[in-house]
PDB file of C-alpha atoms and ligand atoms in Angstrom:
ATOM      1  CA  MET A   1      -0.862  17.601  19.443  1.00 76.00           C
ATOM      2  CA  THR A   2      -2.861  14.562  20.504  1.00 92.00           C
ATOM      3  CA  ARG A   3      -4.386  12.909  17.468  1.00 97.00           C
ATOM      4  CA  THR A   4      -8.067  12.291  17.217  1.00 98.00           C
ATOM      5  CA  VAL A   5      -8.666   8.760  15.959  1.00 98.00           C
ATOM      6  CA  TYR A   6     -11.798   6.818  15.040  1.00 98.00           C
ATOM      7  CA  VAL A   7     -12.611   3.543  16.790  1.00 98.00           C
ATOM      8  CA  ASN A   8     -15.835   1.587  16.343  1.00 97.00           C
ATOM      9  CA  GLY A   9     -18.112   4.607  15.984  1.00 97.00           C
ATOM     10  CA  ASP A  10     -16.311   7.104  18.235  1.00 98.00           C
ATOM     11  CA  TYR A  11     -13.876   9.940  17.647  1.00 98.00           C
ATOM     12  CA  LEU A  12     -11.400   9.823  20.551  1.00 98.00           C
ATOM     13  CA  PRO A  13      -8.014  11.160  21.574  1.00 98.00           C
ATOM     14  CA  GLU A  14      -5.477   8.477  20.574  1.00 97.00           C
ATOM     15  CA  THR A  15      -4.575   7.869  24.223  1.00 97.00           C
ATOM     16  CA  GLU A  16      -8.163   6.866  25.014  1.00 97.00           C
ATOM     17  CA  ALA A  17      -8.758   4.609  22.016  1.00 97.00           C
ATOM     18  CA  LYS A  18      -9.093   0.916  22.865  1.00 97.00           C
ATOM     19  CA  VAL A  19      -9.954  -2.348  21.111  1.00 97.00           C
ATOM     20  CA  SER A  20     -10.931  -5.689  22.630  1.00 97.00           C
ATOM     21  CA  ILE A  21      -8.253  -8.342  23.272  1.00 97.00           C
ATOM     22  CA  PHE A  22     -10.673 -10.722  21.500  1.00 97.00           C
ATOM     23  CA  ASP A  23     -10.676  -8.667  18.323  1.00 98.00           C
ATOM     24  CA  ARG A  24      -9.700 -11.059  15.543  1.00 98.00           C
ATOM     25  CA  GLY A  25      -7.516  -8.389  13.971  1.00 98.00           C
ATOM     26  CA  PHE A  26      -5.356  -8.572  17.100  1.00 97.00           C
ATOM     27  CA  LEU A  27      -5.520 -12.364  17.580  1.00 98.00           C
ATOM     28  CA  MET A  28      -5.292 -13.602  13.981  1.00 97.00           C
ATOM     29  CA  ALA A  29      -4.569 -10.707  11.631  1.00 98.00           C
ATOM     30  CA  ASP A  30      -8.137 -11.376  10.504  1.00 98.00           C
ATOM     31  CA  ALA A  31      -8.410  -7.882   9.110  1.00 98.00           C
ATOM     32  CA  VAL A  32      -8.020  -5.826   5.958  1.00 98.00           C
ATOM     33  CA  TYR A  33      -6.647  -2.338   5.592  1.00 98.00           C
ATOM     34  CA  GLU A  34      -6.091   0.618   3.297  1.00 98.00           C
ATOM     35  CA  VAL A  35      -3.724   3.566   3.322  1.00 98.00           C
ATOM     36  CA  THR A  36      -4.905   6.654   1.455  1.00 98.00           C
ATOM     37  CA  SER A  37      -2.607   9.607   0.958  1.00 98.00           C
ATOM     38  CA  VAL A  38      -3.631  13.161   1.760  1.00 98.00           C
ATOM     39  CA  LEU A  39      -2.313  16.155  -0.178  1.00 97.00           C
ATOM     40  CA  GLY A  40      -3.469  19.689   0.517  1.00 96.00           C
ATOM     41  CA  GLY A  41      -5.997  18.285   3.015  1.00 98.00           C
ATOM     42  CA  LYS A  42      -7.646  16.117   0.336  1.00 98.00           C
ATOM     43  CA  LEU A  43      -7.791  12.377  -0.274  1.00 98.00           C
ATOM     44  CA  ILE A  44      -5.912  11.033  -3.269  1.00 97.00           C
ATOM     45  CA  ASP A  45      -7.796   8.287  -5.143  1.00 97.00           C
ATOM     46  CA  PHE A  46     -10.311   7.556  -2.371  1.00 98.00           C
ATOM     47  CA  GLN A  47     -12.597   5.776  -4.846  1.00 97.00           C
ATOM     48  CA  GLY A  48      -9.810   3.375  -5.821  1.00 97.00           C
ATOM     49  CA  HIS A  49      -9.014   2.553  -2.194  1.00 98.00           C
ATOM     50  CA  ALA A  50     -12.691   2.130  -1.314  1.00 98.00           C
ATOM     51  CA  ALA A  51     -13.184  -0.234  -4.275  1.00 98.00           C
ATOM     52  CA  ARG A  52     -10.177  -2.356  -3.293  1.00 98.00           C
ATOM     53  CA  LEU A  53     -11.347  -2.394   0.328  1.00 98.00           C
ATOM     54  CA  GLN A  54     -14.710  -3.763  -0.746  1.00 98.00           C
ATOM     55  CA  ARG A  55     -12.984  -6.399  -2.848  1.00 98.00           C
ATOM     56  CA  SER A  56     -10.712  -7.443   0.076  1.00 98.00           C
ATOM     57  CA  LEU A  57     -13.759  -7.657   2.372  1.00 98.00           C
ATOM     58  CA  GLY A  58     -15.689  -9.700  -0.184  1.00 97.00           C
ATOM     59  CA  GLU A  59     -12.842 -12.185  -0.725  1.00 98.00           C
ATOM     60  CA  LEU A  60     -12.765 -12.845   3.036  1.00 98.00           C
ATOM     61  CA  GLU A  61     -16.551 -12.838   3.487  1.00 96.00           C
ATOM     62  CA  MET A  62     -16.305  -9.879   5.821  1.00 96.00           C
ATOM     63  CA  ILE A  63     -18.941  -7.180   6.159  1.00 95.00           C
ATOM     64  CA  SER A  64     -17.989  -3.547   6.563  1.00 96.00           C
ATOM     65  CA  PRO A  65     -19.502  -1.976   9.696  1.00 96.00           C
ATOM     66  CA  VAL A  66     -19.925   1.286   7.750  1.00 97.00           C
ATOM     67  CA  THR A  67     -21.036   2.217   4.226  1.00 96.00           C
ATOM     68  CA  MET A  68     -18.495   3.671   1.796  1.00 96.00           C
ATOM     69  CA  ASP A  69     -20.231   7.081   2.098  1.00 96.00           C
ATOM     70  CA  GLU A  70     -19.850   6.924   5.869  1.00 98.00           C
ATOM     71  CA  LEU A  71     -16.239   5.906   5.408  1.00 98.00           C
ATOM     72  CA  LEU A  72     -15.554   8.967   3.274  1.00 98.00           C
ATOM     73  CA  GLU A  73     -17.192  11.158   5.911  1.00 98.00           C
ATOM     74  CA  ILE A  74     -14.988   9.607   8.646  1.00 98.00           C
ATOM     75  CA  HIS A  75     -11.893  10.303   6.522  1.00 98.00           C
ATOM     76  CA  HIS A  76     -12.994  13.934   6.121  1.00 98.00           C
ATOM     77  CA  GLN A  77     -13.759  14.304   9.825  1.00 98.00           C
ATOM     78  CA  LEU A  78     -10.302  13.005  10.731  1.00 98.00           C
ATOM     79  CA  ILE A  79      -8.577  15.332   8.255  1.00 98.00           C
ATOM     80  CA  ALA A  80     -10.495  18.283   9.715  1.00 98.00           C
ATOM     81  CA  ARG A  81     -10.147  17.313  13.387  1.00 98.00           C
ATOM     82  CA  ASN A  82      -6.403  16.732  12.994  1.00 98.00           C
ATOM     83  CA  ASP A  83      -5.842  19.662  10.675  1.00 98.00           C
ATOM     84  CA  LEU A  84      -4.033  17.315   8.300  1.00 98.00           C
ATOM     85  CA  ASP A  85      -2.497  18.877   5.222  1.00 97.00           C
ATOM     86  CA  GLU A  86      -0.036  16.232   3.970  1.00 97.00           C
ATOM     87  CA  GLY A  87       0.300  12.589   4.976  1.00 98.00           C
ATOM     88  CA  GLY A  88      -2.235   9.821   4.997  1.00 98.00           C
ATOM     89  CA  ILE A  89      -5.037   7.936   6.649  1.00 98.00           C
ATOM     90  CA  TYR A  90      -4.720   4.347   7.840  1.00 98.00           C
ATOM     91  CA  LEU A  91      -7.937   2.357   7.927  1.00 98.00           C
ATOM     92  CA  GLN A  92      -8.429  -1.147   9.257  1.00 98.00           C
ATOM     93  CA  ILE A  93     -11.551  -3.301   9.302  1.00 98.00           C
ATOM     94  CA  THR A  94     -11.442  -6.509  11.320  1.00 98.00           C
ATOM     95  CA  ARG A  95     -13.833  -9.421  11.604  1.00 98.00           C
ATOM     96  CA  GLY A  96     -14.615  -8.090  15.063  1.00 98.00           C
ATOM     97  CA  ALA A  97     -14.381  -9.541  18.543  1.00 97.00           C
ATOM     98  CA  GLY A  98     -15.970 -12.937  19.069  1.00 94.00           C
ATOM     99  CA  PRO A  99     -16.830 -14.284  22.541  1.00 93.00           C
ATOM    100  CA  ASP A 100     -13.513 -16.162  22.645  1.00 95.00           C
ATOM    101  CA  ARG A 101     -10.483 -17.077  20.525  1.00 97.00           C
ATOM    102  CA  ASP A 102     -11.716 -19.374  17.769  1.00 97.00           C
ATOM    103  CA  PHE A 103     -10.302 -20.385  14.371  1.00 97.00           C
ATOM    104  CA  VAL A 104     -13.850 -20.632  13.037  1.00 97.00           C
ATOM    105  CA  TRP A 105     -15.261 -17.305  11.867  1.00 97.00           C
ATOM    106  CA  PRO A 106     -18.091 -15.932  13.968  1.00 96.00           C
ATOM    107  CA  ASP A 107     -21.490 -15.370  12.354  1.00 94.00           C
ATOM    108  CA  PRO A 108     -21.351 -11.829  10.900  1.00 91.00           C
ATOM    109  CA  GLU A 109     -24.986 -11.344  11.951  1.00 90.00           C
ATOM    110  CA  GLU A 110     -23.890 -11.791  15.590  1.00 94.00           C
ATOM    111  CA  VAL A 111     -20.409 -10.276  15.596  1.00 96.00           C
ATOM    112  CA  LYS A 112     -20.017  -6.893  13.948  1.00 96.00           C
ATOM    113  CA  GLY A 113     -16.710  -5.986  12.291  1.00 97.00           C
ATOM    114  CA  GLY A 114     -14.297  -3.674  14.070  1.00 98.00           C
ATOM    115  CA  ILE A 115     -13.078  -0.455  12.491  1.00 98.00           C
ATOM    116  CA  VAL A 116     -10.169   1.828  13.284  1.00 98.00           C
ATOM    117  CA  LEU A 117      -8.866   4.861  11.406  1.00 98.00           C
ATOM    118  CA  PHE A 118      -6.063   7.260  12.214  1.00 98.00           C
ATOM    119  CA  THR A 119      -4.209  10.018  10.402  1.00 98.00           C
ATOM    120  CA  PHE A 120      -0.472  10.418  10.062  1.00 98.00           C
ATOM    121  CA  ALA A 121       1.334  13.583   9.060  1.00 97.00           C
ATOM    122  CA  LYS A 122       4.200  12.941   6.668  1.00 96.00           C
ATOM    123  CA  LYS A 123       6.015  14.881   3.958  1.00 94.00           C
ATOM    124  CA  LEU A 124       5.193  12.995   0.757  1.00 94.00           C
ATOM    125  CA  THR A 125       6.073  15.570  -1.857  1.00 91.00           C
ATOM    126  CA  ALA A 126       9.799  15.948  -1.171  1.00 88.00           C
ATOM    127  CA  GLY A 127      12.694  14.227   0.561  1.00 90.00           C
ATOM    128  CA  LYS A 128      16.150  12.694   0.298  1.00 90.00           C
ATOM    129  CA  SER A 129      14.854   9.336  -0.920  1.00 92.00           C
ATOM    130  CA  LEU A 130      13.164  11.053  -3.868  1.00 91.00           C
ATOM    131  CA  ASP A 131      16.186  13.196  -4.725  1.00 91.00           C
ATOM    132  CA  GLU A 132      18.681  10.361  -4.438  1.00 95.00           C
ATOM    133  CA  GLY A 133      16.625   7.202  -4.921  1.00 96.00           C
ATOM    134  CA  ILE A 134      16.780   4.165  -2.641  1.00 97.00           C
ATOM    135  CA  LYS A 135      18.715   0.906  -2.459  1.00 98.00           C
ATOM    136  CA  VAL A 136      16.835  -2.382  -2.328  1.00 98.00           C
ATOM    137  CA  VAL A 137      17.874  -5.975  -1.676  1.00 98.00           C
ATOM    138  CA  SER A 138      16.152  -9.114  -2.941  1.00 98.00           C
ATOM    139  CA  MET A 139      14.540 -11.645  -0.627  1.00 98.00           C
ATOM    140  CA  GLU A 140      12.568 -14.815  -1.170  1.00 98.00           C
ATOM    141  CA  ASP A 141       8.815 -14.135  -1.235  1.00 98.00           C
ATOM    142  CA  ILE A 142       7.383 -16.520   1.341  1.00 98.00           C
ATOM    143  CA  ARG A 143       4.093 -14.700   1.961  1.00 98.00           C
ATOM    144  CA  TRP A 144       0.761 -16.485   1.637  1.00 98.00           C
ATOM    145  CA  GLY A 145      -0.792 -16.985  -1.809  1.00 97.00           C
ATOM    146  CA  ARG A 146      -3.524 -14.323  -1.674  1.00 98.00           C
ATOM    147  CA  ARG A 147      -1.435 -11.169  -1.811  1.00 98.00           C
ATOM    148  CA  ASP A 148      -4.179  -9.506  -3.834  1.00 98.00           C
ATOM    149  CA  ILE A 149      -6.151  -9.193  -0.581  1.00 98.00           C
ATOM    150  CA  LYS A 150      -4.833  -6.325   1.517  1.00 98.00           C
ATOM    151  CA  THR A 151      -4.688  -8.061   4.892  1.00 98.00           C
ATOM    152  CA  THR A 152      -2.867  -6.966   8.029  1.00 98.00           C
ATOM    153  CA  GLN A 153      -0.654 -10.095   7.965  1.00 98.00           C
ATOM    154  CA  LEU A 154       2.447  -7.948   7.639  1.00 98.00           C
ATOM    155  CA  LEU A 155       5.014  -9.844   9.695  1.00 98.00           C
ATOM    156  CA  TYR A 156       6.997 -11.054   6.686  1.00 98.00           C
ATOM    157  CA  PRO A 157       7.001  -7.685   4.864  1.00 98.00           C
ATOM    158  CA  SER A 158       8.087  -6.092   8.136  1.00 98.00           C
ATOM    159  CA  PHE A 159      10.787  -8.775   8.614  1.00 98.00           C
ATOM    160  CA  ALA A 160      11.953  -8.244   5.019  1.00 98.00           C
ATOM    161  CA  LYS A 161      12.229  -4.489   5.553  1.00 98.00           C
ATOM    162  CA  MET A 162      14.306  -5.064   8.688  1.00 98.00           C
ATOM    163  CA  GLN A 163      16.638  -7.454   6.813  1.00 98.00           C
ATOM    164  CA  ALA A 164      17.013  -4.788   4.121  1.00 98.00           C
ATOM    165  CA  LYS A 165      17.783  -2.172   6.770  1.00 98.00           C
ATOM    166  CA  LYS A 166      20.490  -4.394   8.288  1.00 98.00           C
ATOM    167  CA  LYS A 167      22.088  -4.570   4.843  1.00 98.00           C
ATOM    168  CA  GLY A 168      22.037  -0.776   4.465  1.00 97.00           C
ATOM    169  CA  ALA A 169      19.091  -0.761   2.046  1.00 98.00           C
ATOM    170  CA  ALA A 170      15.694   0.905   2.366  1.00 97.00           C
ATOM    171  CA  ASP A 171      13.497  -1.911   1.106  1.00 98.00           C
ATOM    172  CA  ALA A 172      13.291  -5.503  -0.095  1.00 98.00           C
ATOM    173  CA  TRP A 173      12.079  -6.658  -3.509  1.00 98.00           C
ATOM    174  CA  LEU A 174      10.488 -10.066  -3.099  1.00 98.00           C
ATOM    175  CA  VAL A 175      11.298 -12.917  -5.481  1.00 98.00           C
ATOM    176  CA  GLU A 176       9.292 -16.065  -6.190  1.00 98.00           C
ATOM    177  CA  ASP A 177      10.361 -18.820  -8.609  1.00 98.00           C
ATOM    178  CA  GLY A 178      13.131 -16.523  -9.825  1.00 98.00           C
ATOM    179  CA  PHE A 179      10.901 -13.541 -10.620  1.00 98.00           C
ATOM    180  CA  VAL A 180      10.219 -10.334  -8.700  1.00 98.00           C
ATOM    181  CA  THR A 181       6.691 -10.211  -7.326  1.00 98.00           C
ATOM    182  CA  GLU A 182       6.689  -6.748  -5.699  1.00 98.00           C
ATOM    183  CA  GLY A 183       8.352  -4.654  -3.013  1.00 98.00           C
ATOM    184  CA  SER A 184       7.625  -5.322   0.661  1.00 98.00           C
ATOM    185  CA  SER A 185       5.014  -2.527   0.594  1.00 98.00           C
ATOM    186  CA  ASN A 186       4.923  -1.315  -2.996  1.00 98.00           C
ATOM    187  CA  ASN A 187       4.756  -2.440  -6.620  1.00 98.00           C
ATOM    188  CA  ALA A 188       8.049  -2.847  -8.499  1.00 98.00           C
ATOM    189  CA  TYR A 189       9.002  -1.595 -11.975  1.00 98.00           C
ATOM    190  CA  ILE A 190      11.999  -1.456 -14.284  1.00 98.00           C
ATOM    191  CA  VAL A 191      12.552   0.584 -17.428  1.00 98.00           C
ATOM    192  CA  LYS A 192      14.565  -0.737 -20.383  1.00 98.00           C
ATOM    193  CA  ASP A 193      14.946   1.102 -23.694  1.00 97.00           C
ATOM    194  CA  GLY A 194      11.978   3.295 -22.776  1.00 96.00           C
ATOM    195  CA  VAL A 195       9.669   0.360 -21.978  1.00 98.00           C
ATOM    196  CA  ILE A 196       8.137   0.227 -18.492  1.00 98.00           C
ATOM    197  CA  ILE A 197       8.051  -3.354 -17.219  1.00 98.00           C
ATOM    198  CA  THR A 198       6.007  -4.455 -14.202  1.00 98.00           C
ATOM    199  CA  ARG A 199       4.520  -7.766 -13.133  1.00 98.00           C
ATOM    200  CA  GLN A 200       0.992  -8.477 -14.360  1.00 98.00           C
ATOM    201  CA  LEU A 201      -1.907  -8.543 -11.897  1.00 98.00           C
ATOM    202  CA  SER A 202      -2.743 -11.895 -10.269  1.00 98.00           C
ATOM    203  CA  THR A 203      -3.101 -13.281  -6.752  1.00 98.00           C
ATOM    204  CA  ASP A 204       0.727 -13.016  -6.475  1.00 98.00           C
ATOM    205  CA  ILE A 205       0.732  -9.251  -5.877  1.00 98.00           C
ATOM    206  CA  LEU A 206      -1.342  -6.479  -4.399  1.00 98.00           C
ATOM    207  CA  HIS A 207      -3.268  -4.630  -7.083  1.00 98.00           C
ATOM    208  CA  GLY A 208      -1.783  -1.249  -6.285  1.00 98.00           C
ATOM    209  CA  ILE A 209      -4.082   1.727  -6.600  1.00 98.00           C
ATOM    210  CA  THR A 210      -1.076   3.913  -7.438  1.00 98.00           C
ATOM    211  CA  ARG A 211       0.019   1.274  -9.981  1.00 98.00           C
ATOM    212  CA  ALA A 212      -3.315   1.573 -11.801  1.00 98.00           C
ATOM    213  CA  SER A 213      -3.049   5.378 -12.047  1.00 97.00           C
ATOM    214  CA  ILE A 214       0.634   5.353 -13.002  1.00 97.00           C
ATOM    215  CA  LEU A 215       0.043   2.810 -15.796  1.00 98.00           C
ATOM    216  CA  LYS A 216      -2.933   4.841 -17.049  1.00 97.00           C
ATOM    217  CA  PHE A 217      -0.826   8.023 -17.132  1.00 97.00           C
ATOM    218  CA  ALA A 218       2.041   6.161 -18.818  1.00 97.00           C
ATOM    219  CA  ALA A 219      -0.303   4.949 -21.574  1.00 96.00           C
ATOM    220  CA  GLU A 220      -1.765   8.442 -22.008  1.00 96.00           C
ATOM    221  CA  ALA A 221       1.770   9.830 -22.358  1.00 95.00           C
ATOM    222  CA  GLN A 222       2.431   7.254 -25.134  1.00 96.00           C
ATOM    223  CA  MET A 223       4.957   5.384 -22.984  1.00 96.00           C
ATOM    224  CA  LYS A 224       5.237   1.663 -23.695  1.00 97.00           C
ATOM    225  CA  VAL A 225       4.233  -0.685 -20.874  1.00 98.00           C
ATOM    226  CA  GLU A 226       4.829  -4.423 -20.632  1.00 98.00           C
ATOM    227  CA  GLU A 227       3.041  -6.253 -17.833  1.00 98.00           C
ATOM    228  CA  ARG A 228       5.180  -9.328 -17.272  1.00 98.00           C
ATOM    229  CA  PRO A 229       7.494 -10.816 -14.646  1.00 98.00           C
ATOM    230  CA  PHE A 230      11.184  -9.837 -14.555  1.00 98.00           C
ATOM    231  CA  THR A 231      14.205 -11.194 -12.694  1.00 98.00           C
ATOM    232  CA  ILE A 232      16.639  -9.420 -10.385  1.00 98.00           C
ATOM    233  CA  GLU A 233      19.344  -9.869 -13.066  1.00 98.00           C
ATOM    234  CA  GLU A 234      17.154  -8.129 -15.645  1.00 98.00           C
ATOM    235  CA  ALA A 235      16.431  -5.354 -13.141  1.00 98.00           C
ATOM    236  CA  GLN A 236      20.146  -4.895 -12.471  1.00 98.00           C
ATOM    237  CA  GLN A 237      20.721  -4.384 -16.204  1.00 98.00           C
ATOM    238  CA  ALA A 238      17.768  -2.018 -16.633  1.00 98.00           C
ATOM    239  CA  ASP A 239      18.126   1.697 -17.367  1.00 98.00           C
ATOM    240  CA  GLU A 240      16.107   2.595 -14.279  1.00 98.00           C
ATOM    241  CA  ALA A 241      13.908   1.113 -11.586  1.00 98.00           C
ATOM    242  CA  PHE A 242      11.183   2.428  -9.326  1.00 98.00           C
ATOM    243  CA  ALA A 243       8.402   1.443  -6.944  1.00 98.00           C
ATOM    244  CA  THR A 244       4.888   2.808  -6.451  1.00 98.00           C
ATOM    245  CA  SER A 245       2.631   3.062  -3.415  1.00 97.00           C
ATOM    246  CA  ALA A 246       0.049   5.404  -1.956  1.00 97.00           C
ATOM    247  CA  THR A 247       2.603   7.084   0.293  1.00 95.00           C
ATOM    248  CA  GLY A 248       5.641   6.859  -2.004  1.00 93.00           C
ATOM    249  CA  PHE A 249       3.896   7.713  -5.314  1.00 92.00           C
ATOM    250  CA  SER A 250       6.720   6.886  -7.743  1.00 94.00           C
ATOM    251  CA  GLN A 251       9.891   6.179  -5.763  1.00 96.00           C
ATOM    252  CA  PRO A 252      13.163   5.822  -7.708  1.00 97.00           C
ATOM    253  CA  VAL A 253      15.315   2.746  -6.971  1.00 98.00           C
ATOM    254  CA  VAL A 254      19.008   3.204  -7.782  1.00 98.00           C
ATOM    255  CA  GLU A 255      20.643   0.019  -6.492  1.00 98.00           C
ATOM    256  CA  ILE A 256      19.582  -3.629  -6.316  1.00 98.00           C
ATOM    257  CA  ASP A 257      21.651  -6.149  -4.333  1.00 98.00           C
ATOM    258  CA  GLY A 258      24.660  -3.831  -4.466  1.00 98.00           C
ATOM    259  CA  VAL A 259      24.460  -3.297  -8.251  1.00 98.00           C
ATOM    260  CA  ARG A 260      23.942   0.250  -9.465  1.00 98.00           C
ATOM    261  CA  ILE A 261      21.007   0.763 -11.834  1.00 97.00           C
ATOM    262  CA  GLY A 262      21.832   2.877 -14.889  1.00 95.00           C
ATOM    263  CA  ASP A 263      23.951   5.817 -13.770  1.00 94.00           C
ATOM    264  CA  GLY A 264      22.909   5.348 -10.145  1.00 96.00           C
ATOM    265  CA  LYS A 265      20.612   8.375 -10.161  1.00 96.00           C
ATOM    266  CA  PRO A 266      16.809   8.588 -10.288  1.00 96.00           C
ATOM    267  CA  GLY A 267      15.781   8.038 -13.914  1.00 95.00           C
ATOM    268  CA  PRO A 268      13.756  10.290 -16.217  1.00 96.00           C
ATOM    269  CA  VAL A 269      10.792   7.919 -16.635  1.00 96.00           C
ATOM    270  CA  SER A 270      10.031   7.593 -12.923  1.00 94.00           C
ATOM    271  CA  ARG A 271      10.580  11.332 -12.484  1.00 94.00           C
ATOM    272  CA  ARG A 272       8.208  12.161 -15.349  1.00 95.00           C
ATOM    273  CA  LEU A 273       5.567   9.737 -14.062  1.00 96.00           C
ATOM    274  CA  ARG A 274       5.820  11.298 -10.644  1.00 95.00           C
ATOM    275  CA  GLU A 275       5.372  14.769 -12.106  1.00 95.00           C
ATOM    276  CA  ILE A 276       2.276  13.687 -14.052  1.00 96.00           C
ATOM    277  CA  TYR A 277       0.872  11.908 -10.989  1.00 95.00           C
ATOM    278  CA  MET A 278       1.393  14.966  -8.771  1.00 94.00           C
ATOM    279  CA  GLU A 279      -0.200  17.189 -11.396  1.00 95.00           C
ATOM    280  CA  GLU A 280      -3.203  15.002 -12.199  1.00 95.00           C
ATOM    281  CA  MET A 281      -4.212  13.313  -8.946  1.00 95.00           C
ATOM    282  CA  PRO A 282      -5.050  16.471  -6.954  1.00 94.00           C
ATOM    283  CA  LYS A 283      -7.633  17.271  -9.656  1.00 95.00           C
ATOM    284  CA  THR A 284      -9.783  14.309  -8.581  1.00 94.00           C
ATOM    285  CA  ALA A 285      -8.907  14.474  -4.860  1.00 96.00           C
ATOM    286  CA  LEU A 286     -11.862  14.460  -2.492  1.00 97.00           C
TER     287      LEU A 286
HETATM  288  N1  PDD B   1       1.325  -0.560   0.986  1.00 78.02           N
HETATM  289  N2  PDD B   1       2.205  -3.984  -2.689  1.00 78.02           N
HETATM  290  C1  PDD B   1       2.170  -4.135  -1.354  1.00 78.02           C
HETATM  291  C2  PDD B   1       2.606  -5.429  -0.765  1.00 78.02           C
HETATM  292  C3  PDD B   1       1.742  -3.066  -0.539  1.00 78.02           C
HETATM  293  O1  PDD B   1       1.693  -3.226   0.798  1.00 78.02           O
HETATM  294  C4  PDD B   1       1.366  -1.840  -1.142  1.00 78.02           C
HETATM  295  C5  PDD B   1       0.869  -0.669  -0.330  1.00 78.02           C
HETATM  296  C6  PDD B   1       1.430  -1.731  -2.546  1.00 78.02           C
HETATM  297  C7  PDD B   1       1.029  -0.472  -3.269  1.00 78.02           C
HETATM  298  O2  PDD B   1      -0.364  -0.298  -3.240  1.00 78.02           O
HETATM  299  P1  PDD B   1      -1.024   1.165  -3.306  1.00 78.02           P
HETATM  300  O3  PDD B   1      -0.454   1.813  -4.512  1.00 78.02           O
HETATM  301  O4  PDD B   1      -2.445   0.898  -3.419  1.00 78.02           O
HETATM  302  O5  PDD B   1      -0.608   1.872  -2.046  1.00 78.02           O
HETATM  303  C8  PDD B   1       1.839  -2.829  -3.284  1.00 78.02           C
HETATM  304  C9  PDD B   1       0.808   0.470   1.840  1.00 78.02           C
HETATM  305  C10 PDD B   1       1.133   1.845   1.388  1.00 78.02           C
HETATM  306  C11 PDD B   1       1.214   0.186   3.274  1.00 78.02           C
HETATM  307  O6  PDD B   1       1.155  -0.976   3.640  1.00 78.02           O
HETATM  308  O7  PDD B   1       1.552   1.114   4.014  1.00 78.02           O
END
């Protein structure tokens, strides 16, 4: 089936969708994005993603070409037109296409932002990686210093994932000044003696929307949470480890740099958090 995608005001078959070669998203990764998961044809935590999108836009002095209500309607149109039951929606807003390549930002009154959305079908609720957990390797975090803004500058995360793949792992956990920042496309957690440990929010990491919900559910379930940095050595000695993201929910991690975590199987805390997440989030899905 040919997907219907949304590009700058039009719903088009994916093969007919085009953007300008002068679009700053293409030339300079001058763009922000969001990925929202879809379960049972409904959007999980749309409000959270829309709020973070607005924050990313604000930090970069970008103006959305659509309102958040219009954005929700576009998401719904794409779910309906593509008959999407499970998977997600990718959304990207760029600073638009100026008259030429220029490091200086164009006047937003003259150049309107670009916008692209497309759906992807993907099984999120089951799979080998959930049953067995994944292996990760550590890599130096050499990304720019504003990782709290969800930009499309993803060359290093993509490079890190490829390095991990070459080493037989599924992902990389990034390390700065000796401490884990986050995964290449997810937030990182360890569990020791029942305490969930994850790095505190700052400009060093993306403020995960799944992270916020998972930590809320953990607190409601009387689980102890410590928001602080941890090292790879501490992670290797933890009872369990996991990662969260919109498409992975709570993904167990069973090996870090060749060292087995706990008994090498997905741990009870990440499993329980996943169960709660899967039970609760559909209730507020839009
Ligand atoms: N990635 N940290 C980074 C660097 C990420 O790229 C992501 C999400 C997260 C988790 O954020 P959230 O829970 O809001 O999805 C943390 C998305 C899924 C992606 O790039 O595909």
